[in-house]
Amino acid sequence: MANTILVGAQWGDEGKGKIIDVLTEDADIVVRYAGGNNAGHTVFIGKQKYVLHLVPSGILRKNKLCVIGNGVVIDPVGLVDEIKGLRKLGVQVGDNLIVSETAHLVLPYHRELDAQREVLKGKNKIGTTKRGIGPAYGDKAARVGLRMIDLVNPERFEEKLRLRIKENNEVLRALGAKPLSFKQVHAEYRAAGNCLKPFVANTVVLLHQAMRRGDNILFEGAQGTFLDIDHGTYPFVTSSNTTAGGASTGSGVAPNKMDEVVGVMKAYTTRVGEGPLPTENAEIADLLHGMGREFGATTGRARRCGWFDSVATRHATMVNGIDEIAVTNLDGLDTVETIKVCVAYRHGKARYDFVPNDAQTLAECEPVYVEFAGWRTPTDKARKWKDLPAKARAYLKAIAESTGAKLAIVSVGPSRDQTIFV
Ligand code: IMP
């Protein structure tokens, strides 16, 4: 499989966790390259559900090396809890997990600032996961962040943390929030640092050694294309490069060492948090929520739902260089009589066949739809392309064609075996 980047082609929650798990079979190494514990990748193995936030999904398979790359922001206490939770479920986490020493830390003042800024924004809030992601990447860009390499060096960690808490407490006080206790934060994060020390290494050198050995690497994207800090619906985005370019900067593996990009997309569209979603539709939201689907893996929030938006997925194909697509949640549409697909946007007299950069303009866009007859047959038991109803195949072919990439995988349920290779 060589080096493959897997990205979300919509607004996150595309079902990347399951597709990564399926593709991991052919990989030697799985690398997370962006985001933090705002992500929630759900994988079912048999009846057991695993939700991963920072640890790459490859951890669920034996003999796979999992790497948390330099582009990720890590809440050390969150990571320790996640490792403990996985071990409780019988998952081995030891020398199969390596954490970049240059990954930045998410600390309690980042979470506090995230929450306070959302309150200040009022009706213009982003609807963040409140995990401190924006403030942590902000500190990274401002060159005042603490990194894993600091966390595992006790004297340096104490000195830097003291300064950062002093400054951030001034800001928190000005915002009317409670200041943090250095003593408490230091004790908690030092303990987490001790637990994580054995995992911390120079992941760039390690990945290049592995490539020289001929290992295959799967780069596990988090969130989705339209949550990318550069290419998303700014400011309603996360604070990292979730798109394919982020795999290089977030891991230290150069673009010319990447072989393939797989884009994951749902057979419809969802989004959590605020910001434009042109195809949003109450009917499909009620249907999916009524089926117990489309609730966030990290925050439990009900996701906003809409029809498939091929303007967005075409744009995602362009900015990520998507070669192949994986369409998930096809079974979510099994009962729908008429399925709509957005093929362009109308804004006043203008017609867009790409995603306009201004979030306000996008929010005002009206979707131009084409309609497909629903197949109205359960697809969850289909295991081969020809097991799918003809109308479902026609729908899949049409959305792949409108997206401009090759249809490679169709997922009809959460389990590994509910996967069709086209
Ligand atoms: P933040 O990443 O917590 O700052 O949140 C910024 C925006 O990205 C919000 O709209 C979140 O709902 C969204 N977001 C962040 N992580 C995820 C994810 O893993 N899936 C879907 N949406 C996400």
Short mmCIF file of C-alpha atoms and ligand atoms in Angstrom, two decimals:
data_model
loop_
_atom_site.label_atom_id
_atom_site.label_comp_id
_atom_site.label_asym_id
_atom_site.label_seq_id
_atom_site.Cartn_x
_atom_site.Cartn_y
_atom_site.Cartn_z
CA MET A 1 0.00 0.00 0.00
CA ALA A 2 3.08 2.32 0.27
CA ASN A 3 2.51 5.64 2.08
CA THR A 4 -1.17 6.56 2.20
CA ILE A 5 -2.80 9.67 3.62
CA LEU A 6 -6.37 9.32 4.79
CA VAL A 7 -8.37 12.53 5.13
CA GLY A 8 -11.93 13.54 5.90
CA ALA A 9 -13.50 15.16 2.83
CA GLN A 10 -16.36 16.93 4.64
CA TRP A 11 -16.71 18.54 8.10
CA GLY A 12 -15.27 15.70 10.19
CA ASP A 13 -17.01 12.60 11.55
CA GLU A 14 -16.89 10.94 8.12
CA GLY A 15 -16.24 7.53 9.63
CA LYS A 16 -12.47 7.79 9.27
CA GLY A 17 -11.85 5.60 12.35
CA LYS A 18 -13.46 2.58 10.74
CA ILE A 19 -11.77 3.04 7.35
CA ILE A 20 -8.38 3.56 9.00
CA ASP A 21 -8.93 0.36 10.93
CA VAL A 22 -9.72 -1.51 7.71
CA LEU A 23 -6.70 -0.06 5.84
CA THR A 24 -4.39 -0.70 8.80
CA GLU A 25 -4.36 -4.37 7.90
CA ASP A 26 -1.87 -3.53 5.10
CA ALA A 27 0.10 -0.88 7.01
CA ASP A 28 3.12 -1.28 9.29
CA ILE A 29 2.82 2.13 10.92
CA VAL A 30 -0.13 4.44 11.60
CA VAL A 31 0.63 8.14 12.20
CA ARG A 32 -1.69 10.81 13.61
CA TYR A 33 -0.50 14.14 12.25
CA ALA A 34 -2.91 16.89 13.33
CA GLY A 35 -5.55 17.88 15.87
CA GLY A 36 -5.80 16.74 19.44
CA ASN A 37 -8.34 15.10 21.68
CA ASN A 38 -11.07 17.10 19.96
CA ALA A 39 -11.14 14.08 17.61
CA GLY A 40 -13.15 10.97 18.35
CA HIS A 41 -12.47 7.99 16.10
CA THR A 42 -14.93 5.18 16.69
CA VAL A 43 -14.05 1.58 15.82
CA PHE A 44 -16.19 -1.51 16.47
CA ILE A 45 -14.48 -4.87 16.74
CA GLY A 46 -17.19 -7.46 17.14
CA LYS A 47 -19.58 -5.93 19.68
CA GLN A 48 -16.83 -3.95 21.45
CA LYS A 49 -16.81 -0.21 20.77
CA TYR A 50 -13.53 1.72 21.01
CA VAL A 51 -13.39 5.53 20.86
CA LEU A 52 -9.92 6.92 20.24
CA HIS A 53 -9.07 10.57 20.73
CA LEU A 54 -5.27 10.84 20.44
CA VAL A 55 -3.98 7.30 20.02
CA PRO A 56 -3.99 6.16 16.36
CA SER A 57 -6.64 3.52 15.62
CA GLY A 58 -3.84 1.13 14.56
CA ILE A 59 -3.38 0.34 18.26
CA LEU A 60 -6.32 -2.07 17.97
CA ARG A 61 -4.35 -4.38 15.68
CA LYS A 62 -1.38 -6.46 16.69
CA ASN A 63 2.15 -5.66 15.48
CA LYS A 64 1.36 -2.18 14.19
CA LEU A 65 3.45 0.75 15.32
CA CYS A 66 1.41 3.84 16.22
CA VAL A 67 2.93 7.29 16.12
CA ILE A 68 1.53 10.57 17.45
CA GLY A 69 3.33 13.06 15.23
CA ASN A 70 4.70 16.53 15.85
CA GLY A 71 1.62 18.20 14.32
CA VAL A 72 -0.68 16.90 17.05
CA VAL A 73 -1.43 18.85 20.24
CA ILE A 74 -1.46 16.57 23.25
CA ASP A 75 -3.26 16.90 26.53
CA PRO A 76 -0.90 14.69 28.58
CA VAL A 77 -3.52 13.89 31.25
CA GLY A 78 -6.03 13.03 28.51
CA LEU A 79 -3.49 10.78 26.80
CA VAL A 80 -2.67 8.92 30.02
CA ASP A 81 -6.41 8.37 30.65
CA GLU A 82 -6.85 7.13 27.09
CA ILE A 83 -3.96 4.67 27.42
CA LYS A 84 -5.35 3.40 30.75
CA GLY A 85 -8.85 3.05 29.23
CA LEU A 86 -7.49 1.05 26.31
CA ARG A 87 -5.49 -1.24 28.62
CA LYS A 88 -8.64 -1.82 30.70
CA LEU A 89 -10.31 -3.08 27.52
CA GLY A 90 -7.42 -5.50 26.98
CA VAL A 91 -5.63 -3.46 24.30
CA GLN A 92 -1.84 -3.68 24.50
CA VAL A 93 -0.24 -0.22 24.70
CA GLY A 94 3.52 -0.28 25.19
CA ASP A 95 6.36 -0.09 22.72
CA ASN A 96 3.75 -0.06 19.93
CA LEU A 97 3.06 3.64 20.70
CA ILE A 98 5.52 6.47 20.13
CA VAL A 99 4.88 10.13 20.80
CA SER A 100 6.78 12.96 19.11
CA GLU A 101 8.98 14.96 21.44
CA THR A 102 8.12 18.11 19.48
CA ALA A 103 4.33 17.74 19.74
CA HIS A 104 2.88 20.67 21.69
CA LEU A 105 1.00 20.31 24.96
CA VAL A 106 -2.57 21.26 25.73
CA LEU A 107 -2.65 22.56 29.31
CA PRO A 108 -5.53 23.57 31.60
CA TYR A 109 -5.21 27.29 30.74
CA HIS A 110 -5.82 26.41 27.07
CA ARG A 111 -9.09 24.71 27.95
CA GLU A 112 -10.11 27.56 30.21
CA LEU A 113 -9.32 30.16 27.51
CA ASP A 114 -11.16 28.11 24.89
CA ALA A 115 -14.31 28.15 27.06
CA GLN A 116 -13.98 31.85 27.97
CA ARG A 117 -13.47 32.94 24.35
CA GLU A 118 -16.56 31.03 23.28
CA VAL A 119 -18.61 32.85 25.94
CA LEU A 120 -17.19 36.19 24.82
CA LYS A 121 -18.12 35.50 21.21
CA GLY A 122 -21.77 35.04 22.17
CA LYS A 123 -23.90 34.29 19.12
CA ASN A 124 -20.76 34.26 16.95
CA LYS A 125 -19.25 31.35 18.86
CA ILE A 126 -17.48 28.59 16.90
CA GLY A 127 -18.99 25.75 18.89
CA THR A 128 -15.59 24.26 19.76
CA THR A 129 -15.14 21.01 21.62
CA LYS A 130 -13.70 23.10 24.52
CA ARG A 131 -10.62 20.87 24.60
CA GLY A 132 -8.25 23.88 24.40
CA ILE A 133 -7.20 23.15 20.83
CA GLY A 134 -7.30 26.73 19.45
CA PRO A 135 -5.34 28.30 22.34
CA ALA A 136 -2.74 25.46 22.24
CA TYR A 137 -2.05 25.94 18.50
CA GLY A 138 -2.12 29.70 19.15
CA ASP A 139 0.73 29.32 21.66
CA LYS A 140 2.61 27.14 19.18
CA ALA A 141 2.39 29.87 16.51
CA ALA A 142 3.27 32.55 19.09
CA ARG A 143 6.32 30.46 20.10
CA VAL A 144 5.37 30.26 23.76
CA GLY A 145 4.08 26.66 23.74
CA LEU A 146 5.39 23.80 25.86
CA ARG A 147 6.24 20.54 24.09
CA MET A 148 6.54 16.88 25.06
CA ILE A 149 10.30 17.37 25.24
CA ASP A 150 9.69 19.96 28.00
CA LEU A 151 7.20 17.76 29.84
CA VAL A 152 9.74 14.96 30.28
CA ASN A 153 12.44 17.35 31.55
CA PRO A 154 11.30 18.16 35.14
CA GLU A 155 13.31 21.34 35.76
CA ARG A 156 12.53 22.86 32.41
CA PHE A 157 8.85 21.92 32.65
CA GLU A 158 8.53 23.55 36.08
CA GLU A 159 10.22 26.77 34.96
CA LYS A 160 8.25 27.14 31.72
CA LEU A 161 4.92 26.14 33.24
CA ARG A 162 5.33 28.64 36.08
CA LEU A 163 5.82 31.49 33.60
CA ARG A 164 2.94 30.42 31.36
CA ILE A 165 0.52 30.04 34.27
CA LYS A 166 1.52 33.47 35.59
CA GLU A 167 0.78 35.12 32.26
CA ASN A 168 -2.39 33.16 31.55
CA ASN A 169 -3.76 33.82 35.04
CA GLU A 170 -3.58 37.55 34.26
CA VAL A 171 -5.68 36.95 31.16
CA LEU A 172 -8.13 34.68 32.97
CA ARG A 173 -8.59 37.25 35.75
CA ALA A 174 -9.23 39.97 33.16
CA LEU A 175 -11.91 37.75 31.64
CA GLY A 176 -13.49 37.26 35.05
CA ALA A 177 -12.46 33.59 35.26
CA LYS A 178 -10.79 31.77 38.16
CA PRO A 179 -6.97 31.69 38.01
CA LEU A 180 -5.23 28.31 38.04
CA SER A 181 -3.08 26.94 40.86
CA PHE A 182 0.46 26.35 39.59
CA LYS A 183 1.02 23.76 42.33
CA GLN A 184 -2.01 21.71 41.35
CA VAL A 185 -1.42 21.84 37.59
CA HIS A 186 2.28 21.11 38.01
CA ALA A 187 1.65 18.06 40.21
CA GLU A 188 -0.98 16.63 37.85
CA TYR A 189 1.00 17.18 34.66
CA ARG A 190 4.32 16.05 36.16
CA ALA A 191 2.63 12.77 37.05
CA ALA A 192 1.32 12.47 33.49
CA GLY A 193 4.81 13.29 32.18
CA ASN A 194 6.28 10.44 34.22
CA CYS A 195 3.76 8.00 32.72
CA LEU A 196 4.40 9.24 29.17
CA LYS A 197 8.21 9.43 29.31
CA PRO A 198 8.78 5.92 27.92
CA PHE A 199 6.70 6.77 24.84
CA VAL A 200 8.47 10.00 23.89
CA ALA A 201 10.99 9.92 21.02
CA ASN A 202 12.26 11.59 17.87
CA THR A 203 9.49 10.36 15.58
CA VAL A 204 10.92 12.01 12.44
CA VAL A 205 14.14 9.98 12.59
CA LEU A 206 12.17 6.87 13.47
CA LEU A 207 9.75 7.23 10.53
CA HIS A 208 12.61 7.72 8.07
CA GLN A 209 14.39 4.62 9.42
CA ALA A 210 11.14 2.70 8.96
CA MET A 211 10.76 3.95 5.37
CA ARG A 212 14.30 2.82 4.56
CA ARG A 213 13.28 -0.64 5.80
CA GLY A 214 10.37 -0.50 3.34
CA ASP A 215 7.58 -0.11 5.91
CA ASN A 216 4.17 1.11 4.75
CA ILE A 217 2.80 4.13 6.57
CA LEU A 218 -0.83 5.14 6.92
CA PHE A 219 -1.33 8.80 7.86
CA GLU A 220 -4.49 9.14 9.91
CA GLY A 221 -6.21 12.48 9.37
CA ALA A 222 -8.43 13.99 12.03
CA GLN A 223 -11.45 16.28 11.56
CA GLY A 224 -12.23 17.14 7.93
CA THR A 225 -11.28 19.33 4.99
CA PHE A 226 -13.76 22.11 5.79
CA LEU A 227 -12.48 22.35 9.36
CA ASP A 228 -8.94 23.05 8.07
CA ILE A 229 -7.49 26.33 9.36
CA ASP A 230 -6.55 27.37 5.78
CA HIS A 231 -9.06 25.60 3.55
CA GLY A 232 -12.09 25.36 5.82
CA THR A 233 -15.03 27.64 6.47
CA TYR A 234 -12.95 30.10 8.53
CA PRO A 235 -13.46 31.12 11.32
CA PHE A 236 -15.71 28.08 11.90
CA VAL A 237 -12.77 25.68 11.73
CA THR A 238 -10.33 23.92 14.00
CA SER A 239 -6.80 25.30 14.41
CA SER A 240 -4.74 22.78 12.44
CA ASN A 241 -4.14 21.70 8.85
CA THR A 242 -6.48 18.75 8.61
CA THR A 243 -5.91 18.43 4.86
CA ALA A 244 -3.34 16.19 3.15
CA GLY A 245 -0.54 18.78 3.34
CA GLY A 246 -0.76 18.53 7.13
CA ALA A 247 0.45 14.93 6.92
CA SER A 248 3.87 16.13 5.78
CA THR A 249 4.28 19.06 8.16
CA GLY A 250 2.74 17.10 11.02
CA SER A 251 5.04 14.09 10.66
CA GLY A 252 8.26 15.18 8.94
CA VAL A 253 7.65 12.90 5.95
CA ALA A 254 8.07 14.96 2.78
CA PRO A 255 5.28 15.33 0.16
CA ASN A 256 7.28 13.40 -2.47
CA LYS A 257 7.32 10.36 -0.14
CA MET A 258 3.51 10.15 -0.18
CA ASP A 259 1.97 7.73 -2.65
CA GLU A 260 -1.77 8.01 -2.34
CA VAL A 261 -4.57 10.03 -0.74
CA VAL A 262 -7.84 8.43 0.31
CA GLY A 263 -10.77 10.74 1.05
CA VAL A 264 -13.49 9.54 3.40
CA MET A 265 -17.00 10.93 3.02
CA LYS A 266 -20.42 10.02 4.27
CA ALA A 267 -23.21 9.24 1.80
CA TYR A 268 -24.78 12.42 3.20
CA THR A 269 -23.26 15.38 5.10
CA THR A 270 -22.92 16.25 8.79
CA ARG A 271 -21.31 18.96 10.84
CA VAL A 272 -20.94 19.62 14.60
CA GLY A 273 -20.65 23.15 15.92
CA GLU A 274 -21.47 26.41 14.20
CA GLY A 275 -20.75 27.58 10.66
CA PRO A 276 -22.24 27.18 7.19
CA LEU A 277 -23.67 23.85 6.02
CA PRO A 278 -25.41 24.57 2.70
CA THR A 279 -27.33 21.29 2.39
CA GLU A 280 -28.58 21.20 6.01
CA ASN A 281 -31.99 19.58 6.14
CA ALA A 282 -34.29 18.97 9.12
CA GLU A 283 -35.96 15.92 7.58
CA ILE A 284 -32.74 13.95 7.15
CA ALA A 285 -31.52 15.10 10.59
CA ASP A 286 -34.72 13.78 12.21
CA LEU A 287 -34.42 10.52 10.32
CA LEU A 288 -30.77 9.91 11.32
CA HIS A 289 -31.17 11.07 14.93
CA GLY A 290 -34.28 8.89 15.19
CA MET A 291 -32.12 5.93 14.19
CA GLY A 292 -29.78 6.84 17.09
CA ARG A 293 -27.12 8.02 14.66
CA GLU A 294 -25.09 11.20 14.34
CA PHE A 295 -24.25 12.07 17.91
CA GLY A 296 -20.66 13.27 18.49
CA ALA A 297 -18.10 10.71 19.75
CA THR A 298 -16.22 13.33 21.79
CA THR A 299 -18.93 15.67 23.08
CA GLY A 300 -22.15 13.69 22.53
CA ARG A 301 -23.62 16.69 20.69
CA ALA A 302 -26.26 15.97 18.04
CA ARG A 303 -24.64 16.53 14.65
CA ARG A 304 -26.29 18.78 12.08
CA CYS A 305 -27.23 16.74 8.99
CA GLY A 306 -27.82 17.42 5.31
CA TRP A 307 -27.76 15.96 1.82
CA PHE A 308 -24.55 14.96 0.05
CA ASP A 309 -22.75 18.07 -1.16
CA SER A 310 -20.68 17.31 -4.25
CA VAL A 311 -19.49 20.91 -4.53
CA ALA A 312 -17.77 20.42 -1.17
CA THR A 313 -16.38 16.95 -1.91
CA ARG A 314 -15.10 18.10 -5.33
CA HIS A 315 -13.32 20.97 -3.60
CA ALA A 316 -11.91 18.49 -1.04
CA THR A 317 -10.64 16.28 -3.86
CA MET A 318 -8.84 19.29 -5.29
CA VAL A 319 -7.13 20.57 -2.13
CA ASN A 320 -6.18 17.12 -0.83
CA GLY A 321 -5.31 15.49 -4.14
CA ILE A 322 -7.72 12.66 -3.34
CA ASP A 323 -7.12 9.60 -5.55
CA GLU A 324 -9.70 7.26 -4.09
CA ILE A 325 -12.80 7.73 -2.01
CA ALA A 326 -14.40 5.70 0.74
CA VAL A 327 -18.14 6.35 1.13
CA THR A 328 -19.45 5.53 4.60
CA ASN A 329 -22.89 5.29 6.22
CA LEU A 330 -24.63 4.29 3.00
CA ASP A 331 -27.09 2.30 5.15
CA GLY A 332 -28.21 5.58 6.77
CA LEU A 333 -30.10 6.34 3.55
CA ASP A 334 -31.74 2.90 3.22
CA THR A 335 -35.26 4.15 3.98
CA VAL A 336 -35.20 7.44 2.07
CA GLU A 337 -37.63 7.71 -0.86
CA THR A 338 -35.92 10.50 -2.80
CA ILE A 339 -32.28 11.33 -2.17
CA LYS A 340 -30.87 14.74 -3.09
CA VAL A 341 -27.34 15.60 -4.11
CA CYS A 342 -26.13 19.20 -4.26
CA VAL A 343 -24.31 19.86 -7.55
CA ALA A 344 -23.85 23.66 -7.37
CA TYR A 345 -24.70 26.64 -5.16
CA ARG A 346 -26.79 29.62 -6.10
CA HIS A 347 -26.06 32.98 -4.47
CA GLY A 348 -28.28 35.73 -5.86
CA LYS A 349 -27.56 35.68 -9.58
CA ALA A 350 -24.22 33.90 -9.15
CA ARG A 351 -23.76 30.15 -9.50
CA TYR A 352 -20.82 28.49 -7.76
CA ASP A 353 -19.33 25.12 -8.62
CA PHE A 354 -16.63 25.56 -5.94
CA VAL A 355 -16.86 26.49 -2.27
CA PRO A 356 -16.72 30.28 -1.83
CA ASN A 357 -14.09 31.41 0.68
CA ASP A 358 -16.34 33.78 2.59
CA ALA A 359 -18.26 31.85 5.27
CA GLN A 360 -21.05 34.46 5.16
CA THR A 361 -21.49 33.99 1.38
CA LEU A 362 -21.47 30.21 1.81
CA ALA A 363 -24.09 30.48 4.56
CA GLU A 364 -26.33 32.42 2.14
CA CYS A 365 -25.91 29.92 -0.71
CA GLU A 366 -28.88 27.88 -1.87
CA PRO A 367 -28.05 24.35 -3.00
CA VAL A 368 -28.89 23.27 -6.55
CA TYR A 369 -30.03 19.64 -6.26
CA VAL A 370 -30.39 16.65 -8.49
CA GLU A 371 -32.61 13.84 -7.23
CA PHE A 372 -32.08 10.08 -7.05
CA ALA A 373 -34.66 7.40 -6.38
CA GLY A 374 -33.97 5.72 -3.03
CA TRP A 375 -33.34 1.94 -2.98
CA ARG A 376 -35.52 1.39 0.12
CA THR A 377 -33.82 -1.91 0.92
CA PRO A 378 -31.44 -2.64 3.82
CA THR A 379 -27.81 -2.58 2.66
CA ASP A 380 -26.12 -3.50 5.95
CA LYS A 381 -25.72 -7.14 4.95
CA ALA A 382 -24.13 -6.39 1.58
CA ARG A 383 -20.52 -7.55 1.37
CA LYS A 384 -19.83 -7.25 -2.35
CA TRP A 385 -20.54 -4.51 -4.89
CA LYS A 386 -23.11 -6.69 -6.64
CA ASP A 387 -24.97 -7.30 -3.34
CA LEU A 388 -25.96 -3.62 -3.31
CA PRO A 389 -29.32 -2.64 -4.85
CA ALA A 390 -28.93 -1.23 -8.40
CA LYS A 391 -30.26 2.16 -7.24
CA ALA A 392 -27.64 2.33 -4.48
CA ARG A 393 -24.89 1.50 -6.98
CA ALA A 394 -26.18 4.22 -9.32
CA TYR A 395 -26.18 6.71 -6.44
CA LEU A 396 -22.63 5.80 -5.40
CA LYS A 397 -21.34 5.98 -8.96
CA ALA A 398 -22.94 9.39 -9.42
CA ILE A 399 -21.48 10.89 -6.22
CA ALA A 400 -18.03 9.49 -7.04
CA GLU A 401 -18.24 10.94 -10.54
CA SER A 402 -19.36 14.34 -9.27
CA THR A 403 -16.53 14.29 -6.72
CA GLY A 404 -13.97 13.45 -9.38
CA ALA A 405 -12.19 10.54 -7.67
CA LYS A 406 -12.33 6.76 -7.94
CA LEU A 407 -14.80 4.94 -5.70
CA ALA A 408 -12.73 2.36 -3.77
CA ILE A 409 -14.60 1.50 -0.57
CA VAL A 410 -18.24 1.52 0.55
CA SER A 411 -19.12 1.08 4.22
CA VAL A 412 -22.58 -0.20 5.19
CA GLY A 413 -22.19 -0.39 8.96
CA PRO A 414 -19.71 0.05 11.78
CA SER A 415 -18.15 -3.45 11.75
CA ARG A 416 -15.00 -4.38 9.89
CA ASP A 417 -16.87 -6.88 7.75
CA GLN A 418 -19.49 -4.31 6.68
CA THR A 419 -17.01 -3.04 4.11
CA ILE A 420 -17.21 -3.39 0.34
CA PHE A 421 -14.11 -3.02 -1.81
CA VAL A 422 -15.21 -1.77 -5.21
P1 IMP B 1 -12.06 22.79 18.16
O1 IMP B 1 -11.25 21.91 17.28
O2 IMP B 1 -12.44 22.13 19.46
O3 IMP B 1 -11.45 24.14 18.35
O4 IMP B 1 -13.47 23.05 17.42
C1 IMP B 1 -13.57 23.83 16.24
C2 IMP B 1 -14.66 23.29 15.32
O5 IMP B 1 -14.25 22.01 14.82
C3 IMP B 1 -16.00 23.06 16.02
O6 IMP B 1 -17.03 23.30 15.08
C4 IMP B 1 -15.97 21.59 16.37
O7 IMP B 1 -17.26 21.04 16.49
C5 IMP B 1 -15.23 21.03 15.16
N1 IMP B 1 -14.51 19.79 15.45
C6 IMP B 1 -13.36 19.64 16.12
N2 IMP B 1 -12.99 18.36 16.16
C7 IMP B 1 -13.92 17.67 15.48
C8 IMP B 1 -14.07 16.29 15.14
O8 IMP B 1 -13.25 15.43 15.46
N3 IMP B 1 -15.18 15.98 14.40
C9 IMP B 1 -16.06 16.92 14.00
N4 IMP B 1 -15.96 18.20 14.28
C10 IMP B 1 -14.90 18.59 15.02
#
